[in-house]
Short mmCIF file of C-alpha atoms in Angstrom, two decimals:
data_model
loop_
_atom_site.label_atom_id
_atom_site.label_comp_id
_atom_site.label_asym_id
_atom_site.label_seq_id
_atom_site.Cartn_x
_atom_site.Cartn_y
_atom_site.Cartn_z
CA MET Y 1 11.77 19.48 -3.79
CA ASP Y 2 9.11 18.30 -1.11
CA ILE Y 3 8.21 14.69 -1.35
CA VAL Y 4 5.67 12.72 0.81
CA VAL Y 5 5.42 9.11 0.94
CA CYS Y 6 2.16 7.46 2.14
CA VAL Y 7 2.78 4.19 3.97
CA LYS Y 8 0.38 1.77 5.53
CA GLN Y 9 1.38 -0.72 8.46
CA VAL Y 10 -0.41 -3.99 7.61
CA PRO Y 11 -0.85 -7.18 9.53
CA ASP Y 12 1.71 -10.05 8.71
CA THR Y 13 -0.11 -11.96 6.24
CA THR Y 14 0.29 -15.37 8.25
CA GLU Y 15 -1.31 -13.64 11.10
CA VAL Y 16 -4.50 -11.92 10.10
CA LYS Y 17 -7.50 -11.77 12.57
CA ILE Y 18 -10.99 -10.40 11.92
CA ASP Y 19 -13.27 -8.75 14.32
CA PRO Y 20 -16.49 -10.83 14.08
CA GLU Y 21 -18.77 -7.85 15.15
CA THR Y 22 -17.50 -5.27 12.56
CA ASN Y 23 -15.85 -7.46 9.95
CA THR Y 24 -12.86 -5.33 10.14
CA LEU Y 25 -8.94 -6.33 10.73
CA ILE Y 26 -7.86 -6.59 14.14
CA ARG Y 27 -4.48 -4.73 14.44
CA GLN Y 28 -3.70 -4.18 18.05
CA GLY Y 29 -1.46 -6.84 19.09
CA VAL Y 30 -1.11 -8.67 15.85
CA PRO Y 31 2.39 -8.68 14.36
CA SER Y 32 2.58 -6.01 11.55
CA ILE Y 33 4.97 -4.91 8.60
CA VAL Y 34 5.30 -2.02 6.41
CA ASN Y 35 3.53 -2.57 3.60
CA PRO Y 36 6.13 -3.89 0.83
CA PHE Y 37 5.09 -1.84 -2.00
CA ASP Y 38 5.29 1.28 0.08
CA LYS Y 39 8.98 0.49 0.93
CA ASN Y 40 9.43 0.70 -2.94
CA ALA Y 41 7.81 4.10 -2.73
CA VAL Y 42 10.06 5.11 0.18
CA GLU Y 43 13.13 3.93 -1.71
CA ALA Y 44 12.00 5.89 -4.78
CA ALA Y 45 11.49 9.08 -2.76
CA LEU Y 46 15.12 8.69 -1.19
CA GLN Y 47 16.59 8.32 -4.71
CA LEU Y 48 15.00 11.38 -5.98
CA ARG Y 49 16.11 13.51 -2.91
CA GLU Y 50 19.75 12.22 -3.62
CA LYS Y 51 19.47 13.18 -7.31
CA TYR Y 52 17.53 16.49 -6.95
CA GLY Y 53 17.68 17.60 -3.28
CA GLY Y 54 14.83 18.30 -1.10
CA LYS Y 55 13.09 16.78 1.78
CA VAL Y 56 11.32 13.32 2.48
CA THR Y 57 8.28 13.12 4.82
CA ILE Y 58 6.57 10.02 5.52
CA LEU Y 59 2.77 10.03 6.20
CA SER Y 60 0.40 7.44 7.86
CA MET Y 61 -2.80 6.78 9.33
CA GLY Y 62 -3.52 4.03 11.73
CA PRO Y 63 -3.24 3.25 15.25
CA LEU Y 64 -0.35 4.22 17.49
CA GLN Y 65 1.53 0.89 17.07
CA SER Y 66 2.05 2.33 13.38
CA LYS Y 67 4.58 4.42 14.71
CA GLU Y 68 7.07 1.34 14.36
CA ALA Y 69 6.24 1.40 10.47
CA LEU Y 70 7.38 5.08 10.33
CA LYS Y 71 10.45 4.43 12.40
CA GLU Y 72 11.43 1.98 9.81
CA CYS Y 73 11.03 4.28 7.16
CA LEU Y 74 12.97 6.84 9.08
CA ALA Y 75 15.52 4.31 9.60
CA MET Y 76 15.80 3.90 5.86
CA GLY Y 77 16.63 7.48 5.60
CA ALA Y 78 13.42 9.70 5.46
CA ASP Y 79 13.71 13.25 7.16
CA GLU Y 80 10.28 13.38 8.97
CA ALA Y 81 7.19 11.26 9.75
CA ILE Y 82 3.75 12.07 10.77
CA LEU Y 83 0.99 9.84 12.01
CA LEU Y 84 -2.63 10.40 11.66
CA SER Y 85 -4.41 8.65 14.54
CA ASP Y 86 -7.73 8.90 16.20
CA ARG Y 87 -10.74 6.74 17.28
CA ALA Y 88 -12.58 8.65 14.47
CA PHE Y 89 -10.46 7.23 11.61
CA GLY Y 90 -11.32 3.72 12.82
CA GLY Y 91 -12.95 1.22 10.34
CA SER Y 92 -12.36 3.51 7.40
CA ASP Y 93 -12.49 1.99 3.90
CA THR Y 94 -10.34 3.20 0.90
CA LEU Y 95 -12.37 6.17 0.44
CA ALA Y 96 -12.59 7.30 3.94
CA THR Y 97 -8.79 6.64 4.51
CA SER Y 98 -8.00 8.86 1.33
CA HIS Y 99 -10.35 11.69 2.78
CA ALA Y 100 -7.94 11.60 6.02
CA LEU Y 101 -4.80 11.33 4.21
CA ALA Y 102 -5.58 14.23 1.73
CA ALA Y 103 -6.64 16.44 4.86
CA GLY Y 104 -3.18 15.49 6.26
CA LEU Y 105 -1.40 16.63 3.07
CA ARG Y 106 -3.30 19.66 2.86
CA LYS Y 107 -2.09 20.78 6.40
CA MET Y 108 1.39 19.87 5.42
CA GLY Y 109 1.15 22.52 2.95
CA LYS Y 110 3.59 22.61 -0.38
CA VAL Y 111 4.15 19.24 -1.70
CA ASP Y 112 5.68 18.49 -5.16
CA ILE Y 113 5.48 14.52 -5.39
CA ILE Y 114 3.48 12.24 -3.39
CA LEU Y 115 4.38 8.56 -3.77
CA CYS Y 116 2.35 5.55 -2.67
CA GLY Y 117 2.93 1.72 -3.43
CA LYS Y 118 0.51 0.40 -6.14
CA GLN Y 119 -1.61 -1.25 -3.44
CA ALA Y 120 -1.62 -2.73 0.30
CA ILE Y 121 -1.14 -6.37 0.74
CA ASP Y 122 -4.18 -6.87 3.10
CA GLY Y 123 -6.77 -4.98 0.90
CA ASP Y 124 -5.16 -5.24 -2.57
CA THR Y 125 -7.70 -2.61 -3.95
CA ALA Y 126 -4.92 -0.11 -5.20
CA GLN Y 127 -7.58 2.67 -4.73
CA VAL Y 128 -6.20 4.88 -1.92
CA GLY Y 129 -3.53 6.58 -4.02
CA PRO Y 130 -5.73 7.67 -6.72
CA GLU Y 131 -8.45 8.98 -4.46
CA ILE Y 132 -5.97 11.10 -2.68
CA ALA Y 133 -5.05 12.58 -5.94
CA GLU Y 134 -8.68 13.21 -6.88
CA HIS Y 135 -9.53 14.75 -3.34
CA LEU Y 136 -6.51 16.99 -3.89
CA GLY Y 137 -7.39 17.86 -7.34
CA ILE Y 138 -3.77 17.06 -8.73
CA ALA Y 139 -2.40 14.84 -11.55
CA GLN Y 140 -1.82 11.12 -10.82
CA VAL Y 141 0.10 8.29 -12.57
CA THR Y 142 -0.45 4.86 -11.48
CA TYR Y 143 1.92 1.57 -11.87
CA VAL Y 144 4.99 3.57 -12.20
CA SER Y 145 8.05 1.37 -12.97
CA LYS Y 146 10.63 4.09 -13.57
CA ILE Y 147 11.04 7.81 -12.73
CA THR Y 148 13.32 9.10 -15.74
CA ALA Y 149 13.30 12.63 -15.25
CA VAL Y 150 12.36 15.75 -13.36
CA ASP Y 151 12.52 18.99 -14.88
CA GLU Y 152 11.36 22.18 -13.12
CA GLN Y 153 7.87 21.45 -12.64
CA VAL Y 154 7.47 18.40 -15.18
CA ILE Y 155 8.23 14.80 -14.04
CA ARG Y 156 8.43 11.74 -16.68
CA VAL Y 157 7.68 8.44 -15.89
CA GLU Y 158 7.39 5.11 -17.26
CA ARG Y 159 4.05 3.29 -16.70
CA GLU Y 160 3.88 -0.35 -16.56
CA HIS Y 161 0.97 -2.28 -18.33
CA GLU Y 162 0.30 -5.78 -19.64
CA GLU Y 163 1.63 -5.13 -23.27
CA GLY Y 164 4.86 -3.09 -22.21
CA TYR Y 165 5.02 0.49 -20.69
CA GLU Y 166 4.07 4.05 -21.44
CA VAL Y 167 6.20 7.24 -21.14
CA ILE Y 168 4.27 9.80 -19.41
CA GLU Y 169 4.94 13.47 -18.30
CA ALA Y 170 2.79 15.19 -15.67
CA GLN Y 171 2.82 18.51 -14.05
CA MET Y 172 3.70 18.71 -10.51
CA PRO Y 173 2.39 18.51 -7.88
CA VAL Y 174 1.70 14.93 -8.87
CA LEU Y 175 0.59 11.58 -7.05
CA LEU Y 176 2.64 8.41 -8.23
CA THR Y 177 1.88 4.79 -7.09
CA VAL Y 178 4.92 2.62 -7.82
CA VAL Y 179 5.34 -1.02 -8.51
CA LYS Y 180 7.80 -3.63 -7.06
CA SER Y 181 9.95 -3.40 -10.19
CA ILE Y 182 10.89 0.11 -9.69
CA ASN Y 183 13.86 -0.49 -7.40
CA GLU Y 184 15.14 -2.77 -4.38
CA PRO Y 185 14.41 -0.95 -1.16
CA ARG Y 186 17.39 -0.41 1.01
CA TYR Y 187 17.74 -1.90 4.59
CA PRO Y 188 17.82 0.42 7.54
CA THR Y 189 21.19 1.26 8.80
CA VAL Y 190 22.24 1.04 12.59
CA LYS Y 191 22.99 4.67 12.67
CA GLY Y 192 19.57 5.19 10.80
CA THR Y 193 17.79 2.96 13.39
CA MET Y 194 19.31 4.94 16.44
CA LYS Y 195 18.51 8.26 14.74
CA ALA Y 196 14.84 7.05 14.11
CA ASN Y 197 14.49 5.87 17.58
CA ARG Y 198 15.26 9.42 18.91
CA LYS Y 199 13.10 11.15 16.33
CA GLU Y 200 9.75 12.70 17.57
CA ILE Y 201 6.74 11.59 15.54
CA PRO Y 202 3.81 14.23 15.66
CA ILE Y 203 0.48 12.53 15.95
CA TRP Y 204 -2.27 14.36 14.24
CA THR Y 205 -5.94 13.54 15.27
CA VAL Y 206 -9.11 14.49 13.76
CA ASP Y 207 -9.07 17.77 15.51
CA ASP Y 208 -5.66 18.79 13.81
CA VAL Y 209 -6.77 18.39 10.28
CA GLU Y 210 -9.75 20.03 8.38
CA VAL Y 211 -11.78 16.96 7.27
CA ASP Y 212 -15.63 16.35 7.63
CA ARG Y 213 -16.17 13.79 10.65
CA ASP Y 214 -18.87 12.15 8.46
CA ALA Y 215 -16.39 11.26 5.80
CA LEU Y 216 -14.41 9.14 8.20
CA GLY Y 217 -14.44 5.74 9.75
CA LEU Y 218 -17.29 3.43 9.44
CA LYS Y 219 -19.98 6.25 8.90
CA GLY Y 220 -17.99 7.55 6.10
CA SER Y 221 -17.12 4.28 4.35
CA PRO Y 222 -19.56 3.28 1.53
CA THR Y 223 -17.98 -0.14 1.49
CA GLN Y 224 -19.74 -2.52 3.67
CA VAL Y 225 -18.35 -6.14 4.55
CA ARG Y 226 -21.37 -8.38 4.80
CA ARG Y 227 -19.27 -11.48 5.61
CA ILE Y 228 -15.60 -12.77 5.72
CA PHE Y 229 -14.87 -16.35 5.87
CA THR Y 230 -11.98 -18.92 5.10
CA PRO Y 231 -12.55 -20.90 2.09
CA GLU Y 232 -12.56 -24.62 2.71
CA ARG Y 233 -9.38 -26.54 1.75
CA ARG Y 234 -9.58 -28.25 -1.58
CA VAL Y 235 -9.21 -31.98 -1.56
CA GLN Y 236 -5.99 -32.99 -3.01
CA GLY Y 237 -6.22 -34.53 -6.55
CA GLU Y 238 -5.41 -37.97 -7.86
CA ILE Y 239 -2.28 -38.94 -9.67
CA MET Y 240 -2.80 -41.68 -12.27
CA GLN Y 241 -0.28 -44.45 -11.91
CA ALA Y 242 0.56 -46.21 -15.24
CA ASP Y 243 3.42 -47.60 -17.25
CA THR Y 244 2.83 -45.48 -20.36
CA ALA Y 245 1.09 -42.11 -21.10
CA ARG Y 246 -1.72 -44.08 -23.03
CA GLU Y 247 -2.53 -46.28 -20.16
CA ALA Y 248 -2.48 -43.18 -17.86
CA ALA Y 249 -4.96 -41.18 -20.23
CA ALA Y 250 -7.17 -44.31 -20.14
CA LEU Y 251 -7.18 -44.41 -16.34
CA LEU Y 252 -8.13 -40.73 -16.27
CA VAL Y 253 -11.15 -40.96 -18.69
CA LYS Y 254 -12.35 -44.10 -16.59
CA ARG Y 255 -12.06 -41.89 -13.63
CA LEU Y 256 -13.74 -38.98 -14.93
CA VAL Y 257 -16.71 -41.12 -16.20
CA ASP Y 258 -17.11 -42.92 -12.70
CA VAL Y 259 -17.41 -39.54 -11.23
CA LYS Y 260 -19.77 -38.37 -13.90
CA ILE Y 261 -17.75 -35.43 -15.18
CA ILE Y 262 -17.89 -36.78 -18.62
#
């Protein structure tokens, strides 16, 4: 079984910086981590390999520093990793990103299962996984909380939603996006980390994959960010101090009247 996990290196959420000219994230020199939901996807892939055999390959698109994210996934136990990195990919929105990743997947050849985290914590769009499936013309199941069976070319999963879950069967090849509750990602081992550091990670540029250059980067991104700003901090509320609840309620009503809310 050939399994590919699409992962993204995201800025540490406490260290986000924005380019004021392009309104895009500045990634160079910013502390980064593997997108947490993508770690769940990696763990799901490793568990599938352990149960059914096969190979797990990690695929990512980003600057060269994204190699660190790929090495962490290799240290967890993945077999191979590939990085799509080129200036032409810079500034891509979800549609342009999915174009590039789909092109990379086509170059890889036969793939049975593609796994993604349900969303990235920097954009929170949950769009890239489904868009990849659309570009490739394959089945997709989102918000997967459990993979219950793989039988020949059919996979059965449980899909989480607000009122419970659905049991869905799909023909492979298939793309699945997974939620956090699907598993607990394993930690990289010392042996795995040493092996990952010795592993050569191929870098594919735009010339290595068959893709329309006009569909990449800022030019291929229909999403346009007009402005990014930090919301004003809210003023801390007041606490009504009184001996009884009735007196506190009376003070609250008086205060609301004073500020003309009621």
